[in-house]
Structures are given as structure tokens and as C-alpha cells.
Amino acid sequence: MKRRDLLKSAFGLTAGLAGFSVMKPVYSADDWVEKGPDMPNVPITKVTNRCYYFLAQDGEPSPSNQGFFSNPGFIVTSEGVMVVDTGGSLQIGEMLVRQIKTVTDKPVVKVINTHIHGDHWLGNQAFVDAYPDVEIYSHPKVIQQVKDGAGEFWVGFMSRNTNNATAGTAVTPPTKELHGGETIKMGDTTFKIHYLGKVHTDSDLAVEVVEDKILYSGDMMMRRVANMADGSFPGSISAMEELANMDIKTFIPGHGLHDGKALVKEQKEFFEVIYNTVGKYYDEGLSDFEIKPKIEAHPFMQKVASKWPGYEHTIGRFVSDAYHEFEMSLFS
Ligand SMILES: [Zn+2]
């Protein structure tokens, strides 16, 4: 994004609230830099001899983590490297390229972006810079939403939340489509692509590494409470049922530690507690803010979900998103 666009959007944000003179602008000329600082190396988590990922320590972007708060992954095959998600900035992408080279001298030949949220694909730029022939894939809805302006939104989001540490990041969208159901063979490794409908967003792809029984699930599951505004509660519940029935041993989520089927089970229960409780009390005439404490009092929420990053600040928004989805379902 160009500087004048940043300033324009900063003005738009503040002017809508109160007198501009009393508001601190989001950016000032003093803050402006052409390119933010390098991203320090994040250690690689090795899951099997071919499957790896970079574990995000934080649940949200901040100046101190420079926008690194999701889990990019990579798989080393006999015919090169497949990358699943590239992080949220040019600098993060460059760090991934650097770190992958410590594991293998094979080139990155394919990248899959699991969904539209920018923390999963704004690092694409670094892979195109390092490997000009790399093929970048996503669900076609990601490509369309970037054409409609989602990329600029995410560049601005990352910049605002990191005090401009991600400066220099340019929207570099995927260009090749995957719809789900495809099998991709790369030498000794077989990938299966899964699309389960509207789950965390309407563009979620999961990448199965068949030989290792591993699934890179994107944000369809994670022990974190962050954003359901683009997703579906019933869609998530049925997706978790499908994932639980797959021949998978290890799930690598979009955020947080990898785990076995317990991760799917917990994620399913989380969405069920919210959606079923909303449905029950909706019928009794309660509003979303009256239902929220009943959900928070549920033993699963008390014992499990309340320990996840983001729970305290975001559970209210999840309840109102579920409430609206439930209400809409009555009229469709
Ligand atoms: Zn997401």
C-alpha cells in the first residue's frame, strides 16, 4: 500500500470517531519506513521426517511479535518443498525461506494458502522473490476476495497492529485454484486437498499428507478464540465430524500446538456448546448478552475453552455471531 493510502485510511478511521484534532493519527510521517525490520528466526517444529511447521507463540499480532501469530508449515518431498501458509508479512515470508533452507537445499515449488485471512498468505511475496517459478494455490474464493480488495485490508490490518513492522509487504495473491478433492503427487509424497464448505471462512482448504497421516487444517481448528465473523457454527460442527472420521493421526492447526484427535473433539465441543445453548435460549426469548453467561458457565468452557488465547475478549462476539447465524437459519 502506498503511503498516501495509509494516511488516507488512518484519516478515515479517526475522522469517523471524533474531532480529528484531538485524535492521534494511526500513522505520522515520523513513523513511516519503506521496509520494516527483519523478522527474527522462529524455531522449526519437526513433526515427522517430512512434515514441519513454525509454531506461533502469541494469539494476536503485536509490535513485539512483528505480526507472527499463525503457524506456517512445510513438507519436504523428493521433488521439492510444499509450503502451507506463508505468514502475514514480507519479513515473515523471508524468515520462512531462510529457515526452510536450513532443513533442505531443495527449492520451494508449491505454496498453498489455506484461506483468505492475511496472516496466512501475505508472506507469498518472499516466496515469489526467492523462487520465481513457485506455484501459489488457494480456493478460488480467496483469489476473488483479493481482487475485491481483501489484500489491501489485510496489509493495513497487519501494519496497524505491528506499529508498521510489516512495512514493505505487497499483496501477492495466489494464482492457481484448488477446489478440494484433488490429489497432488510430488515424488515420494501424496497430498490430498480437502474443502468442507463454509467452516472458519468460505475458502478453507486443508492439506493432507497421506504417507504421514498428517493434516494441515488451517484455521478450521485451533485452541484459540479469534474470529468467526466469516465462518459458520453448524458448518464447523459438521466439518469436525468429517475430520474426526478421516484416517489422520496428527492435526497441525493454523494457530497453536499440533495434536491428535483430541484437538478435533475439543473444537467440535466448543462450537456445539455455543450453538446449541444459543438455540435453546433463543427459543425461550433470551437475547445474546443474556445467553453469554449461561455459555460461560458450561463446564467445558470453564475447564477447557476459557484457557485458550482470546477467550475472555472474544467469547461475547462468538455468542452474538452464533445468535445471528441461528436467527438467520430460521428465515432461510
Ligand atoms: Zn483465519
Short mmCIF file of C-alpha atoms and ligand atoms in Angstrom, two decimals:
data_model
loop_
_atom_site.label_atom_id
_atom_site.label_comp_id
_atom_site.label_asym_id
_atom_site.label_seq_id
_atom_site.Cartn_x
_atom_site.Cartn_y
_atom_site.Cartn_z
CA MET A 1 0.00 0.00 0.00
CA LYS A 2 1.26 3.46 -0.83
CA ARG A 3 1.92 5.96 1.89
CA ARG A 4 -0.88 8.30 0.86
CA ASP A 5 -3.32 5.37 1.02
CA LEU A 6 -2.16 4.53 4.53
CA LEU A 7 -2.61 8.12 5.58
CA LYS A 8 -6.00 8.21 3.90
CA SER A 9 -7.18 5.12 5.73
CA ALA A 10 -5.78 6.43 9.01
CA PHE A 11 -7.71 9.64 8.50
CA GLY A 12 -10.86 7.70 7.63
CA LEU A 13 -10.61 5.72 10.86
CA THR A 14 -10.13 8.68 13.16
CA ALA A 15 -12.40 11.16 11.40
CA GLY A 16 -15.32 8.82 11.83
CA LEU A 17 -15.00 8.87 15.60
CA ALA A 18 -14.46 12.41 16.87
CA GLY A 19 -12.74 15.64 16.02
CA PHE A 20 -9.58 14.80 14.13
CA SER A 21 -7.58 17.38 16.06
CA VAL A 22 -7.99 15.51 19.35
CA MET A 23 -7.30 12.07 17.87
CA LYS A 24 -3.81 10.74 17.44
CA PRO A 25 -3.45 9.63 13.82
CA VAL A 26 -2.61 5.95 13.35
CA TYR A 27 0.45 6.92 11.29
CA SER A 28 2.52 10.03 11.22
CA ALA A 29 5.28 10.90 8.78
CA ASP A 30 7.82 10.14 11.53
CA ASP A 31 6.63 6.52 11.76
CA TRP A 32 6.90 5.91 8.03
CA VAL A 33 9.56 3.46 6.85
CA GLU A 34 9.99 1.85 3.45
CA LYS A 35 10.55 -1.61 4.87
CA GLY A 36 10.09 -2.85 8.41
CA PRO A 37 12.84 -4.73 10.29
CA ASP A 38 13.79 -8.33 9.56
CA MET A 39 11.75 -10.98 11.37
CA PRO A 40 13.94 -12.85 13.89
CA ASN A 41 14.18 -16.60 13.22
CA VAL A 42 11.33 -18.67 14.66
CA PRO A 43 12.40 -22.24 15.52
CA ILE A 44 11.10 -25.07 13.36
CA THR A 45 8.85 -27.71 14.90
CA LYS A 46 9.55 -31.11 13.30
CA VAL A 47 6.56 -33.46 13.35
CA THR A 48 7.85 -36.21 11.05
CA ASN A 49 10.81 -36.64 8.70
CA ARG A 50 8.97 -34.63 6.06
CA CYS A 51 6.37 -32.52 7.92
CA TYR A 52 7.33 -29.31 9.74
CA TYR A 53 5.76 -26.08 10.93
CA PHE A 54 6.62 -22.83 12.69
CA LEU A 55 4.71 -22.50 15.97
CA ALA A 56 3.27 -19.08 16.74
CA GLN A 57 3.76 -18.10 20.37
CA ASP A 58 1.08 -15.42 20.50
CA GLY A 59 -2.62 -15.38 19.68
CA GLU A 60 -2.70 -11.89 18.17
CA PRO A 61 -0.40 -9.62 16.14
CA SER A 62 1.63 -7.05 18.08
CA PRO A 63 4.65 -4.79 17.59
CA SER A 64 6.80 -7.24 19.58
CA ASN A 65 5.91 -10.33 17.51
CA GLN A 66 6.02 -8.29 14.24
CA GLY A 67 2.80 -9.95 13.12
CA PHE A 68 3.95 -13.54 13.58
CA PHE A 69 0.91 -15.20 15.22
CA SER A 70 -0.08 -18.08 12.90
CA ASN A 71 1.58 -21.40 12.02
CA PRO A 72 3.15 -21.62 8.54
CA GLY A 73 4.05 -25.19 7.58
CA PHE A 74 6.19 -27.03 5.04
CA ILE A 75 6.64 -30.54 3.73
CA VAL A 76 9.92 -31.77 2.22
CA THR A 77 9.32 -34.20 -0.65
CA SER A 78 11.78 -35.87 -3.01
CA GLU A 79 10.70 -33.34 -5.67
CA GLY A 80 10.98 -30.14 -3.66
CA VAL A 81 9.16 -28.36 -0.86
CA MET A 82 5.43 -27.73 -0.46
CA VAL A 83 4.62 -24.77 1.82
CA VAL A 84 1.25 -24.46 3.58
CA ASP A 85 0.67 -20.79 4.50
CA THR A 86 3.34 -18.11 4.36
CA GLY A 87 2.71 -15.86 7.38
CA GLY A 88 1.45 -12.29 7.49
CA SER A 89 4.22 -10.15 6.03
CA LEU A 90 7.11 -9.96 3.59
CA GLN A 91 9.54 -10.18 6.53
CA ILE A 92 7.87 -13.32 7.91
CA GLY A 93 7.98 -14.91 4.44
CA GLU A 94 11.68 -14.08 4.16
CA MET A 95 12.31 -15.68 7.56
CA LEU A 96 10.48 -18.84 6.44
CA VAL A 97 12.55 -19.06 3.26
CA ARG A 98 15.73 -18.64 5.33
CA GLN A 99 14.72 -21.27 7.88
CA ILE A 100 13.48 -23.83 5.33
CA LYS A 101 16.95 -23.66 3.72
CA THR A 102 18.45 -24.92 7.00
CA VAL A 103 16.43 -28.14 6.60
CA THR A 104 16.77 -28.83 2.86
CA ASP A 105 18.53 -27.44 -0.20
CA LYS A 106 15.54 -28.40 -2.36
CA PRO A 107 13.54 -25.46 -3.78
CA VAL A 108 10.03 -24.50 -2.73
CA VAL A 109 7.93 -25.49 -5.75
CA LYS A 110 4.36 -25.15 -4.48
CA VAL A 111 2.60 -22.98 -1.89
CA ILE A 112 -0.97 -23.46 -0.68
CA ASN A 113 -2.78 -20.61 1.11
CA THR A 114 -5.40 -22.19 3.40
CA HIS A 115 -7.83 -19.22 3.44
CA ILE A 116 -8.35 -15.50 2.93
CA HIS A 117 -7.08 -14.19 6.30
CA GLY A 118 -3.88 -12.26 5.64
CA ASP A 119 -1.81 -13.80 8.44
CA HIS A 120 -1.79 -16.95 6.26
CA TRP A 121 -0.67 -15.57 2.90
CA LEU A 122 0.87 -12.08 2.95
CA GLY A 123 4.30 -13.76 3.07
CA ASN A 124 3.74 -15.08 -0.50
CA GLN A 125 5.80 -12.17 -1.83
CA ALA A 126 9.01 -13.56 -0.28
CA PHE A 127 8.48 -16.95 -1.95
CA VAL A 128 7.96 -15.38 -5.37
CA ASP A 129 11.11 -13.29 -4.82
CA ALA A 130 13.17 -16.37 -3.83
CA TYR A 131 11.58 -18.89 -6.25
CA PRO A 132 10.18 -17.09 -9.33
CA ASP A 133 8.66 -20.33 -10.69
CA VAL A 134 6.78 -21.21 -7.48
CA GLU A 135 3.09 -22.04 -7.96
CA ILE A 136 0.73 -20.48 -5.40
CA TYR A 137 -2.64 -22.15 -4.88
CA SER A 138 -5.82 -21.41 -2.95
CA HIS A 139 -9.55 -21.90 -3.13
CA PRO A 140 -10.93 -19.68 -5.96
CA LYS A 141 -12.86 -17.61 -3.39
CA VAL A 142 -9.55 -16.37 -1.97
CA ILE A 143 -8.46 -15.18 -5.42
CA GLN A 144 -11.81 -13.45 -5.93
CA GLN A 145 -11.80 -11.78 -2.49
CA VAL A 146 -8.28 -10.46 -3.06
CA LYS A 147 -9.49 -9.00 -6.38
CA ASP A 148 -12.29 -7.34 -4.40
CA GLY A 149 -9.82 -5.62 -2.05
CA ALA A 150 -9.24 -8.06 0.84
CA GLY A 151 -5.47 -7.90 0.34
CA GLU A 152 -5.26 -4.15 1.00
CA PHE A 153 -7.44 -4.59 4.08
CA TRP A 154 -5.06 -7.23 5.47
CA VAL A 155 -1.91 -5.25 4.65
CA GLY A 156 -3.41 -2.35 6.62
CA PHE A 157 -4.51 -4.64 9.47
CA MET A 158 -1.02 -6.10 9.88
CA SER A 159 0.61 -2.69 9.68
CA ARG A 160 -1.70 -1.08 12.27
CA ASN A 161 -1.27 -3.93 14.72
CA THR A 162 2.52 -4.12 14.49
CA ASN A 163 3.36 -0.41 14.57
CA ASN A 164 4.29 -0.73 10.89
CA ALA A 165 6.84 -3.55 11.40
CA THR A 166 5.37 -5.20 8.28
CA ALA A 167 6.02 -2.17 6.04
CA GLY A 168 7.09 -3.16 2.54
CA THR A 169 4.60 -6.01 2.28
CA ALA A 170 2.83 -6.01 -1.09
CA VAL A 171 -0.29 -8.00 -1.92
CA THR A 172 0.90 -11.11 -3.80
CA PRO A 173 -2.19 -13.26 -4.34
CA PRO A 174 -2.41 -16.94 -5.23
CA THR A 175 -2.97 -17.52 -8.93
CA LYS A 176 -3.84 -21.21 -9.15
CA GLU A 177 -7.09 -22.79 -7.96
CA LEU A 178 -7.80 -25.82 -5.82
CA HIS A 179 -11.41 -26.76 -5.16
CA GLY A 180 -10.97 -29.72 -2.81
CA GLY A 181 -10.89 -33.35 -3.90
CA GLU A 182 -7.57 -33.02 -5.76
CA THR A 183 -4.62 -35.37 -5.25
CA ILE A 184 -1.17 -33.86 -5.80
CA LYS A 185 1.80 -36.18 -6.18
CA MET A 186 5.26 -34.75 -5.50
CA GLY A 187 7.82 -37.56 -5.86
CA ASP A 188 7.57 -39.72 -2.74
CA THR A 189 4.72 -37.73 -1.18
CA THR A 190 0.96 -37.66 -1.83
CA PHE A 191 -1.19 -34.69 -0.88
CA LYS A 192 -4.97 -34.71 -0.72
CA ILE A 193 -6.80 -31.39 -0.70
CA HIS A 194 -10.00 -31.06 1.34
CA TYR A 195 -12.70 -28.39 1.10
CA LEU A 196 -15.52 -28.83 3.62
CA GLY A 197 -17.76 -25.87 2.76
CA LYS A 198 -18.15 -22.81 4.99
CA VAL A 199 -16.26 -23.53 8.21
CA HIS A 200 -13.86 -20.84 9.53
CA THR A 201 -14.41 -18.94 6.24
CA ASP A 202 -15.95 -19.89 2.89
CA SER A 203 -12.48 -20.57 1.44
CA ASP A 204 -10.83 -23.04 3.87
CA LEU A 205 -8.59 -25.74 2.39
CA ALA A 206 -6.96 -28.49 4.44
CA VAL A 207 -3.85 -30.29 3.17
CA GLU A 208 -3.44 -33.99 3.97
CA VAL A 209 -0.02 -35.63 3.78
CA VAL A 210 -1.18 -39.15 3.08
CA GLU A 211 2.01 -41.12 3.87
CA ASP A 212 2.35 -39.48 7.31
CA LYS A 213 -1.39 -39.32 8.21
CA ILE A 214 -0.97 -35.61 8.92
CA LEU A 215 -3.46 -32.85 8.17
CA TYR A 216 -2.59 -29.16 7.93
CA SER A 217 -6.03 -27.84 8.83
CA GLY A 218 -5.62 -24.08 8.51
CA ASP A 219 -7.92 -22.24 10.92
CA MET A 220 -10.76 -24.76 10.77
CA MET A 221 -9.49 -25.81 14.16
CA MET A 222 -7.33 -24.18 16.81
CA ARG A 223 -7.31 -23.83 20.56
CA ARG A 224 -7.86 -20.11 20.23
CA VAL A 225 -10.88 -17.78 20.14
CA ALA A 226 -10.38 -15.21 17.42
CA ASN A 227 -12.74 -14.66 14.52
CA MET A 228 -15.96 -16.39 13.42
CA ALA A 229 -17.37 -13.41 11.52
CA ASP A 230 -16.55 -15.09 8.17
CA GLY A 231 -17.45 -18.62 9.30
CA SER A 232 -20.33 -20.90 10.29
CA PHE A 233 -21.09 -22.66 13.56
CA PRO A 234 -23.12 -25.57 12.08
CA GLY A 235 -20.56 -25.71 9.23
CA SER A 236 -17.75 -26.03 11.78
CA ILE A 237 -19.57 -28.74 13.73
CA SER A 238 -20.15 -30.88 10.63
CA ALA A 239 -16.58 -30.26 9.41
CA MET A 240 -15.24 -31.53 12.76
CA GLU A 241 -17.32 -34.69 12.31
CA GLU A 242 -15.75 -35.22 8.88
CA LEU A 243 -12.24 -34.55 10.16
CA ALA A 244 -12.73 -36.95 13.09
CA ASN A 245 -13.61 -39.72 10.61
CA MET A 246 -10.52 -39.21 8.43
CA ASP A 247 -7.51 -41.51 8.63
CA ILE A 248 -5.38 -38.81 10.29
CA LYS A 249 -3.10 -39.19 13.30
CA THR A 250 -1.85 -35.62 13.72
CA PHE A 251 -3.51 -32.29 13.05
CA ILE A 252 -1.41 -29.15 12.56
CA PRO A 253 -3.74 -26.20 13.17
CA GLY A 254 -3.47 -22.64 11.87
CA HIS A 255 -2.57 -21.42 15.36
CA GLY A 256 -1.23 -23.28 18.41
CA LEU A 257 0.31 -26.70 19.01
CA HIS A 258 -0.30 -29.79 16.88
CA ASP A 259 -2.18 -32.69 18.43
CA GLY A 260 -4.16 -35.85 17.68
CA LYS A 261 -7.92 -36.29 17.50
CA ALA A 262 -8.36 -34.55 20.89
CA LEU A 263 -7.95 -31.28 19.02
CA VAL A 264 -10.91 -32.08 16.74
CA LYS A 265 -13.02 -33.28 19.65
CA GLU A 266 -12.42 -30.12 21.68
CA GLN A 267 -13.05 -27.86 18.71
CA LYS A 268 -16.33 -29.63 17.96
CA GLU A 269 -17.48 -29.40 21.56
CA PHE A 270 -16.63 -25.68 21.66
CA PHE A 271 -18.85 -24.89 18.66
CA GLU A 272 -21.60 -27.22 19.88
CA VAL A 273 -21.76 -25.70 23.37
CA ILE A 274 -22.10 -22.21 21.89
CA TYR A 275 -24.53 -23.00 19.08
CA ASN A 276 -26.76 -25.43 20.97
CA THR A 277 -27.00 -23.15 24.03
CA VAL A 278 -27.86 -20.19 21.79
CA GLY A 279 -30.58 -22.27 20.10
CA LYS A 280 -32.06 -23.41 23.40
CA TYR A 281 -32.31 -19.95 24.97
CA TYR A 282 -33.26 -18.21 21.73
CA ASP A 283 -36.43 -20.26 21.82
CA GLU A 284 -37.04 -19.01 25.37
CA GLY A 285 -36.75 -15.42 24.18
CA LEU A 286 -33.33 -14.53 25.65
CA SER A 287 -31.01 -12.09 23.90
CA ASP A 288 -27.37 -12.80 23.09
CA PHE A 289 -25.99 -10.90 26.11
CA GLU A 290 -28.33 -12.84 28.40
CA ILE A 291 -27.16 -16.12 26.87
CA LYS A 292 -23.45 -15.33 27.17
CA PRO A 293 -23.17 -16.03 30.96
CA LYS A 294 -25.01 -19.34 30.51
CA ILE A 295 -22.44 -20.41 27.92
CA GLU A 296 -19.56 -19.24 30.11
CA ALA A 297 -20.92 -21.31 32.99
CA HIS A 298 -20.82 -24.52 30.93
CA PRO A 299 -18.22 -26.97 32.37
CA PHE A 300 -16.42 -27.30 29.00
CA MET A 301 -15.97 -23.54 28.81
CA GLN A 302 -14.86 -23.31 32.44
CA LYS A 303 -12.41 -26.22 32.27
CA VAL A 304 -11.12 -26.05 28.68
CA ALA A 305 -12.01 -23.17 26.37
CA SER A 306 -11.56 -20.37 28.92
CA LYS A 307 -7.82 -21.22 28.95
CA TRP A 308 -7.46 -20.57 25.20
CA PRO A 309 -5.92 -17.30 24.00
CA GLY A 310 -8.52 -14.67 23.14
CA TYR A 311 -11.35 -16.31 25.11
CA GLU A 312 -12.02 -13.53 27.57
CA HIS A 313 -12.13 -10.72 24.99
CA THR A 314 -13.82 -12.58 22.17
CA ILE A 315 -16.32 -15.08 23.58
CA GLY A 316 -19.03 -12.39 23.60
CA ARG A 317 -18.53 -11.78 19.88
CA PHE A 318 -18.70 -15.54 19.20
CA VAL A 319 -22.01 -15.74 21.07
CA SER A 320 -23.50 -12.85 19.10
CA ASP A 321 -22.19 -14.31 15.80
CA ALA A 322 -23.82 -17.66 16.74
CA TYR A 323 -27.02 -15.85 17.73
CA HIS A 324 -27.24 -14.09 14.37
CA GLU A 325 -26.46 -17.27 12.45
CA PHE A 326 -29.12 -19.15 14.40
CA GLU A 327 -31.66 -16.40 13.79
CA MET A 328 -30.88 -16.28 10.06
CA SER A 329 -31.29 -20.06 9.83
CA LEU A 330 -34.91 -19.69 10.95
CA PHE A 331 -35.70 -17.49 7.98
CA SER A 332 -33.85 -19.32 5.23
ZN ZN B 1 -8.22 -17.31 9.88
#
